Amino acid sequence: MAFLLLCVCASTGAYAAGGKFVVVLDPGHGGHDHGAIGSSASNREKDINLGIALKVGRLIQTNCPDVSLIYTRDRDVFVTLSGRAEIANNAKADLFLSIHTNSVENRKVSQPVGVQSYTLTLRTAEENLEVEKRENSVLQYEADGKGVYSLANDKSSESDIMFQLMQDRDMSESVNFATMVQKELVGTGGRKDMGVHQANLAVLRWTYMPSVLLEVGFICSRPEEQFLLSDAGQTIIAKCIFNAIVTYKAQHTGRMSNLEKIGADEIMNASGQTETEASTDVSTKQPTDTASAPQADKGIVFKIQLLASQSAIKAGSPQLKGLDAQCFQENGMYKYTYGATSDYNEILRMRKEILDKFPQCFVVAFNDGTHIETYTAIQMWKKKKNN
């Protein structure tokens, strides 16, 4: 039992003493384990996962000299789940991120889209069983899989205590980082939010530090498959992951690194829409200050969220950087927005104009004054525009 407690407490993080912040990137699957397969046998999850991880790694190596970066694999090889966890544990990592691509076999929807983050729980909700079974199915490729993971099915009080200690220590930080990466992918990267979930995933169960498994999109959905296979799409995902890691690192070390900007045209191009198409009907318009004369919130209205605060910010505050912002309250937070328009193209142009002041601002949407998911609002706007 003493050894189990030692393992749980071993990773204290060198950064606390001014050392480097240790990040382990884990591209899921690899080698003879292809992971999920897309519309063609050559469209393989393992390649997408590795491509994104390497892009994240390059951003870290270029911009974060205070980070020690470790890959569980940096090429197309197979690494066991226990091997991946061992790499992270031996490095006494401060953060472990396993990158995966989603798929649905028994499709409840024809074209599922969106990003999901998973943290550990030992009690799986029914709706997360499919992900748990798929990601843990890697064990079939491991010759000693049943033996290595026998402790996972051990019902002794000793193993229960170990797992509970691990969960208690790391769960809140895992959820914290998962929330950050979701916010980046949705708010900055324009992906659909499918939320932060919990599942009993082996690769998370055996790591002794804040750990998250990220599903970057659905390879079984043609639009997302093309996005995830493209260099532009992988770059957007990588920038969002990098920004979340930087933000998380700053939260724990007080050392901030420069964030990666993602332009609206970059998102539109990666989604299969050219910059020209994205700016249709707005290229000849003169900039207008719609914040000072906002439209009535009837129907779908897009705005740009600048920042959120636990306390109210006075008009003219330096925090607003000279912009005439509007405020709405949600979940106990004061959220400040700029601009208001029913045209998504217009709000993208406006966001581009203020990126120098608020590089992490993002588009939010309202329907008859009620805050709704931006992805849903965009689909409603497209439908209305095409009618």
Coordinates of C-alpha atoms in Angstrom, one line a residue:
M1 CA 0.0 0.0 0.0
A2 CA 2.9 2.3 0.8
F3 CA 4.2 1.9 -2.8
L4 CA 0.7 2.8 -4.2
L5 CA 0.6 6.0 -2.1
L6 CA 4.1 6.9 -3.2
C7 CA 3.1 6.6 -6.9
V8 CA 0.1 8.8 -6.3
C9 CA 2.1 11.5 -4.6
A10 CA 5.3 11.3 -6.8
S11 CA 4.5 13.9 -9.5
T12 CA 4.8 17.2 -7.6
G13 CA 5.9 19.2 -10.7
A14 CA 9.4 20.7 -11.0
Y15 CA 7.9 24.1 -11.9
A16 CA 7.1 24.7 -8.3
A17 CA 10.8 25.2 -7.7
G18 CA 11.3 27.3 -10.8
G19 CA 12.0 24.3 -13.1
K20 CA 10.5 23.5 -16.4
F21 CA 6.8 22.7 -16.8
V22 CA 6.6 19.2 -18.2
V23 CA 4.0 18.4 -20.9
V24 CA 3.5 15.0 -22.4
L25 CA 1.7 14.8 -25.7
D26 CA 0.2 11.4 -26.6
P27 CA -0.9 10.9 -30.2
G28 CA -3.4 8.0 -29.9
H29 CA -3.0 4.7 -31.7
G30 CA -0.1 4.1 -34.1
G31 CA 1.7 1.3 -35.9
H32 CA -0.6 -1.7 -36.6
D33 CA -3.3 0.1 -34.6
H34 CA -4.9 2.5 -37.1
G35 CA -7.6 3.7 -34.9
A36 CA -10.8 4.9 -36.6
I37 CA -11.0 4.8 -40.4
G38 CA -12.6 7.5 -42.6
S39 CA -14.2 7.3 -46.0
S40 CA -11.0 5.7 -47.4
A41 CA -8.8 3.1 -45.9
S42 CA -5.9 5.6 -46.2
N43 CA -7.7 8.1 -44.0
R44 CA -6.6 6.9 -40.6
E45 CA -7.0 8.3 -37.1
K46 CA -3.5 7.5 -36.1
D47 CA -2.1 9.9 -38.8
I48 CA -4.4 12.7 -37.8
N49 CA -3.5 12.4 -34.1
L50 CA 0.2 12.4 -34.9
G51 CA 0.0 15.3 -37.3
I52 CA -1.8 17.5 -34.7
A53 CA 0.5 16.5 -31.9
L54 CA 3.7 17.3 -33.9
K55 CA 2.2 20.7 -34.8
V56 CA 1.5 21.4 -31.1
G57 CA 5.0 20.3 -30.2
R58 CA 6.6 22.6 -32.7
L59 CA 4.6 25.6 -31.3
I60 CA 5.7 24.7 -27.8
Q61 CA 9.4 24.3 -28.8
T62 CA 9.4 27.6 -30.6
N63 CA 7.5 29.7 -28.1
C64 CA 8.0 28.1 -24.6
P65 CA 11.6 27.7 -23.5
D66 CA 10.2 27.0 -20.0
V67 CA 8.4 23.8 -21.1
S68 CA 9.9 20.4 -21.3
L69 CA 8.1 18.6 -24.1
I70 CA 7.8 14.8 -24.3
Y71 CA 6.0 12.7 -26.9
T72 CA 4.7 9.2 -26.2
R73 CA 5.4 8.7 -29.9
D74 CA 6.7 11.0 -32.6
R75 CA 6.4 8.6 -35.5
D76 CA 4.1 5.8 -36.7
V77 CA 4.9 3.2 -34.1
F78 CA 2.7 1.3 -31.7
V79 CA 3.0 2.1 -28.0
T80 CA 1.0 0.2 -25.4
L81 CA -1.4 2.1 -23.1
S82 CA 0.8 1.1 -20.1
G83 CA 3.8 2.3 -22.0
R84 CA 2.2 5.7 -22.6
A85 CA 1.3 6.1 -19.0
E86 CA 4.8 5.0 -17.9
I87 CA 6.4 7.7 -20.1
A88 CA 4.3 10.4 -18.4
N89 CA 4.8 9.0 -14.9
N90 CA 8.6 8.6 -15.3
A91 CA 8.8 12.2 -16.6
K92 CA 6.8 13.4 -13.5
A93 CA 4.7 15.3 -16.0
D94 CA 2.6 18.3 -15.0
L95 CA 0.1 17.7 -17.8
F96 CA -0.7 14.7 -20.0
L97 CA -2.8 15.2 -23.2
S98 CA -3.9 12.3 -25.3
I99 CA -5.0 13.3 -28.8
H100 CA -7.7 11.2 -30.6
T101 CA -10.1 11.4 -33.4
N102 CA -13.8 10.5 -32.8
S103 CA -16.1 8.1 -34.7
V104 CA -19.5 6.6 -34.3
E105 CA -20.3 3.1 -35.5
N106 CA -24.0 3.0 -34.7
R107 CA -24.7 6.5 -35.9
K108 CA -27.6 8.2 -34.1
V109 CA -27.0 11.2 -36.3
S110 CA -26.0 11.1 -39.9
Q111 CA -23.1 13.6 -39.7
P112 CA -21.9 14.0 -36.1
V113 CA -19.5 17.0 -35.6
G114 CA -17.7 18.6 -32.7
V115 CA -14.9 18.4 -30.1
Q116 CA -15.1 16.5 -26.8
S117 CA -12.7 16.3 -23.9
Y118 CA -12.6 13.4 -21.4
T119 CA -11.3 13.2 -17.9
L120 CA -11.2 10.2 -15.7
T121 CA -14.0 8.6 -13.7
L122 CA -14.3 5.1 -12.4
R123 CA -18.1 5.2 -12.9
T124 CA -19.0 5.5 -16.5
A125 CA -22.3 7.2 -17.6
E126 CA -24.3 5.2 -20.1
E127 CA -23.8 7.9 -22.9
N128 CA -20.0 7.6 -22.6
L129 CA -19.7 3.8 -22.9
E130 CA -19.1 3.9 -26.6
V131 CA -16.1 6.2 -26.3
E132 CA -14.8 4.2 -23.4
K133 CA -15.1 0.8 -25.2
R134 CA -13.5 2.2 -28.4
E135 CA -10.5 3.9 -26.7
N136 CA -9.9 1.0 -24.3
S137 CA -10.1 -1.5 -27.2
V138 CA -6.5 -0.8 -27.9
L139 CA -5.8 -3.5 -25.3
Q140 CA -6.6 -6.1 -27.9
Y141 CA -3.3 -5.2 -29.7
E142 CA -1.3 -5.8 -26.5
A143 CA -0.1 -9.3 -25.8
D144 CA -0.1 -8.8 -22.1
G145 CA -3.1 -6.5 -22.0
K146 CA -5.3 -8.5 -19.7
G147 CA -2.4 -9.1 -17.2
V148 CA -1.2 -5.5 -17.2
Y149 CA -4.6 -4.0 -16.6
S150 CA -5.9 -6.6 -14.2
L151 CA -5.7 -4.0 -11.4
A152 CA -8.4 -2.0 -13.2
N153 CA -10.9 -4.8 -12.4
D154 CA -9.5 -5.4 -8.9
K155 CA -12.3 -4.8 -6.5
S156 CA -10.1 -4.9 -3.4
S157 CA -10.3 -2.0 -0.9
E158 CA -6.6 -1.3 -1.6
S159 CA -7.0 -0.6 -5.3
D160 CA -10.2 1.4 -4.6
I161 CA -8.2 3.6 -2.2
M162 CA -5.4 4.2 -4.8
F163 CA -7.8 5.1 -7.5
Q164 CA -9.8 7.4 -5.2
L165 CA -6.6 9.2 -4.2
M166 CA -5.6 9.7 -7.8
Q167 CA -9.0 10.9 -8.7
D168 CA -9.3 13.3 -5.8
R169 CA -5.9 14.9 -6.4
D170 CA -6.1 15.3 -10.2
M171 CA -9.7 15.4 -11.1
S172 CA -10.3 19.1 -10.6
E173 CA -7.2 20.1 -12.5
S174 CA -8.0 17.7 -15.3
V175 CA -11.5 19.2 -15.7
N176 CA -9.9 22.7 -15.5
F177 CA -7.6 22.0 -18.4
A178 CA -10.3 20.2 -20.4
T179 CA -12.5 23.2 -20.0
M180 CA -9.7 25.5 -21.3
V181 CA -9.0 23.4 -24.4
Q182 CA -12.8 23.1 -25.2
K183 CA -13.1 26.9 -24.9
E184 CA -10.2 27.4 -27.3
L185 CA -11.4 24.9 -29.8
V186 CA -14.9 26.4 -29.8
G187 CA -14.4 30.1 -29.1
T188 CA -11.1 30.5 -31.1
G189 CA -11.2 27.6 -33.5
G190 CA -14.9 27.7 -34.4
R191 CA -15.5 24.0 -33.7
K192 CA -18.8 22.7 -32.3
D193 CA -18.8 22.2 -28.6
M194 CA -19.7 18.7 -27.4
G195 CA -18.6 19.3 -23.9
V196 CA -16.3 17.9 -21.2
H197 CA -17.2 14.4 -20.2
Q198 CA -15.9 11.6 -17.9
A199 CA -15.1 8.0 -18.7
N200 CA -13.1 5.1 -17.4
L201 CA -10.2 5.3 -19.9
A202 CA -7.2 3.2 -19.3
V203 CA -4.6 5.7 -20.6
L204 CA -6.0 8.3 -18.1
R205 CA -6.4 5.8 -15.3
W206 CA -2.7 4.9 -15.2
T207 CA -1.3 8.4 -15.3
Y208 CA -0.6 10.2 -12.0
M209 CA -1.1 13.8 -13.1
P210 CA -3.8 16.0 -14.6
S211 CA -4.7 14.1 -17.7
V212 CA -7.2 14.7 -20.6
L213 CA -8.2 12.7 -23.6
L214 CA -9.2 15.0 -26.4
E215 CA -11.4 14.0 -29.3
V216 CA -10.7 16.6 -32.0
G217 CA -13.5 15.7 -34.4
F218 CA -15.4 12.9 -36.2
I219 CA -13.6 11.1 -38.9
C220 CA -16.9 9.4 -39.8
S221 CA -18.4 12.8 -40.8
R222 CA -17.3 13.9 -44.3
P223 CA -17.0 17.6 -43.5
E224 CA -14.9 17.1 -40.4
E225 CA -12.9 14.3 -42.0
Q226 CA -11.7 16.7 -44.7
F227 CA -11.0 19.4 -42.1
L228 CA -9.0 17.0 -39.9
L229 CA -7.0 15.6 -42.8
S230 CA -6.0 19.1 -44.1
D231 CA -2.9 20.9 -43.0
A232 CA -5.0 24.0 -42.4
G233 CA -7.4 22.1 -40.2
Q234 CA -4.7 20.4 -38.2
T235 CA -3.0 23.8 -37.7
I236 CA -6.1 25.4 -36.3
I237 CA -6.6 22.5 -33.8
A238 CA -2.9 22.6 -32.9
K239 CA -3.0 26.4 -32.2
C240 CA -6.0 26.0 -30.0
I241 CA -4.4 23.2 -28.0
F242 CA -1.2 25.2 -27.7
N243 CA -3.1 28.2 -26.4
A244 CA -4.9 26.1 -23.8
I245 CA -1.6 24.6 -22.6
V246 CA 0.0 28.1 -22.4
T247 CA -3.0 29.4 -20.4
Y248 CA -2.9 26.4 -18.1
K249 CA 0.9 26.7 -17.6
A250 CA 0.5 30.4 -16.7
Q251 CA -2.2 29.6 -14.2
H252 CA 0.2 27.3 -12.4
T253 CA 3.6 28.9 -12.9
G254 CA 2.8 32.6 -13.4
R255 CA 4.9 32.4 -16.6
M256 CA 2.9 33.4 -19.7
S257 CA 3.9 32.7 -23.3
N258 CA 2.6 34.4 -26.4
L259 CA -0.7 32.9 -27.7
E260 CA -1.3 32.0 -31.3
K261 CA -3.8 34.1 -33.2
I262 CA -6.3 32.4 -35.5
G263 CA -7.9 34.7 -38.1
A264 CA -11.5 34.4 -39.2
D265 CA -10.3 33.8 -42.8
E266 CA -8.1 31.0 -41.6
I267 CA -11.1 29.2 -40.1
M268 CA -13.3 29.8 -43.1
N269 CA -10.6 28.5 -45.5
A270 CA -9.9 25.4 -43.5
S271 CA -13.6 24.7 -43.4
G272 CA -13.7 24.7 -47.2
Q273 CA -14.9 28.2 -47.7
T274 CA -12.6 30.7 -49.4
E275 CA -11.8 34.1 -48.0
T276 CA -13.7 35.7 -50.8
E277 CA -16.8 33.7 -50.0
A278 CA -16.4 34.5 -46.3
S279 CA -16.5 38.2 -47.1
T280 CA -19.3 38.3 -49.6
D281 CA -21.4 41.4 -49.4
V282 CA -19.1 43.1 -46.9
S283 CA -16.0 44.0 -48.9
T284 CA -17.4 47.2 -50.2
K285 CA -19.0 48.3 -46.9
Q286 CA -17.4 50.9 -44.7
P287 CA -16.6 49.9 -41.1
T288 CA -19.4 50.8 -38.8
D289 CA -19.4 51.1 -35.0
T290 CA -22.4 48.8 -34.3
A291 CA -21.5 48.7 -30.6
S292 CA -22.5 52.3 -30.2
A293 CA -25.8 51.7 -32.1
P294 CA -26.6 48.0 -31.5
Q295 CA -29.4 46.3 -33.4
A296 CA -32.4 45.0 -31.5
D297 CA -31.8 41.4 -30.4
K298 CA -34.5 40.0 -32.6
G299 CA -33.8 36.7 -34.3
I300 CA -30.2 35.6 -34.7
V301 CA -27.7 38.2 -33.6
F302 CA -23.9 37.7 -33.6
K303 CA -21.6 39.6 -31.3
I304 CA -17.9 39.5 -30.3
Q305 CA -17.1 38.5 -26.7
L306 CA -14.1 40.4 -25.5
L307 CA -13.7 39.2 -21.9
A308 CA -15.5 37.9 -18.9
S309 CA -15.2 39.1 -15.3
Q310 CA -16.5 38.1 -11.9
S311 CA -17.2 41.7 -11.1
A312 CA -18.7 44.5 -13.2
I313 CA -16.4 46.7 -15.3
K314 CA -17.2 50.4 -15.5
A315 CA -17.8 52.0 -18.9
G316 CA -14.6 53.6 -20.2
S317 CA -12.4 51.2 -18.2
P318 CA -8.9 50.6 -19.7
Q319 CA -9.8 46.9 -19.7
L320 CA -12.2 47.6 -22.6
K321 CA -9.4 49.3 -24.6
G322 CA -11.6 52.1 -25.9
L323 CA -14.4 49.9 -27.3
D324 CA -18.0 50.6 -26.6
A325 CA -18.9 47.3 -25.0
Q326 CA -22.2 45.8 -23.9
C327 CA -22.6 43.5 -21.0
F328 CA -24.7 40.4 -20.2
Q329 CA -24.6 38.2 -17.2
E330 CA -24.3 34.4 -17.3
N331 CA -23.4 31.8 -14.7
G332 CA -22.4 34.4 -12.2
M333 CA -20.1 36.2 -14.7
Y334 CA -20.2 39.6 -16.4
K335 CA -19.5 39.0 -20.1
Y336 CA -18.6 41.9 -22.3
T337 CA -19.4 42.0 -26.1
Y338 CA -18.7 44.3 -29.0
G339 CA -20.8 44.7 -32.1
A340 CA -24.2 43.3 -33.0
T341 CA -25.3 42.0 -36.4
S342 CA -27.4 39.4 -38.0
D343 CA -24.8 38.7 -40.7
Y344 CA -22.1 36.2 -39.7
N345 CA -19.7 37.5 -42.4
E346 CA -20.0 41.0 -41.0
I347 CA -19.2 39.9 -37.4
L348 CA -16.1 38.0 -38.7
R349 CA -14.9 41.2 -40.4
M350 CA -15.5 43.2 -37.2
R351 CA -13.6 40.6 -35.1
K352 CA -10.7 40.8 -37.5
E353 CA -10.5 44.6 -37.0
I354 CA -10.1 44.3 -33.2
L355 CA -7.8 41.3 -33.0
D356 CA -4.8 43.5 -32.2
K357 CA -6.6 44.7 -29.1
F358 CA -8.3 41.4 -28.1
P359 CA -6.5 38.5 -29.8
Q360 CA -8.5 35.9 -28.0
C361 CA -12.0 37.5 -28.6
F362 CA -14.5 35.1 -30.2
V363 CA -18.0 35.2 -31.8
V364 CA -21.0 34.5 -29.6
A365 CA -24.6 34.3 -30.8
F366 CA -28.1 35.1 -29.5
N367 CA -31.6 34.1 -30.6
D368 CA -34.2 36.6 -29.5
G369 CA -31.9 37.8 -26.8
T370 CA -31.0 34.3 -25.5
H371 CA -27.4 33.2 -25.6
I372 CA -27.2 30.1 -27.8
E373 CA -24.4 27.9 -29.2
T374 CA -22.6 29.7 -32.0
Y375 CA -22.4 26.7 -34.2
T376 CA -26.2 26.3 -34.1
A377 CA -26.6 30.0 -34.9
I378 CA -24.3 29.8 -37.9
Q379 CA -26.3 26.8 -39.3
M380 CA -29.5 28.8 -38.9
W381 CA -27.9 31.9 -40.5
K382 CA -26.7 29.8 -43.5
K383 CA -30.1 28.2 -43.9
K384 CA -31.8 31.6 -43.9
K385 CA -29.3 33.0 -46.3
N386 CA -29.7 30.1 -48.8
N387 CA -33.5 30.3 -48.8

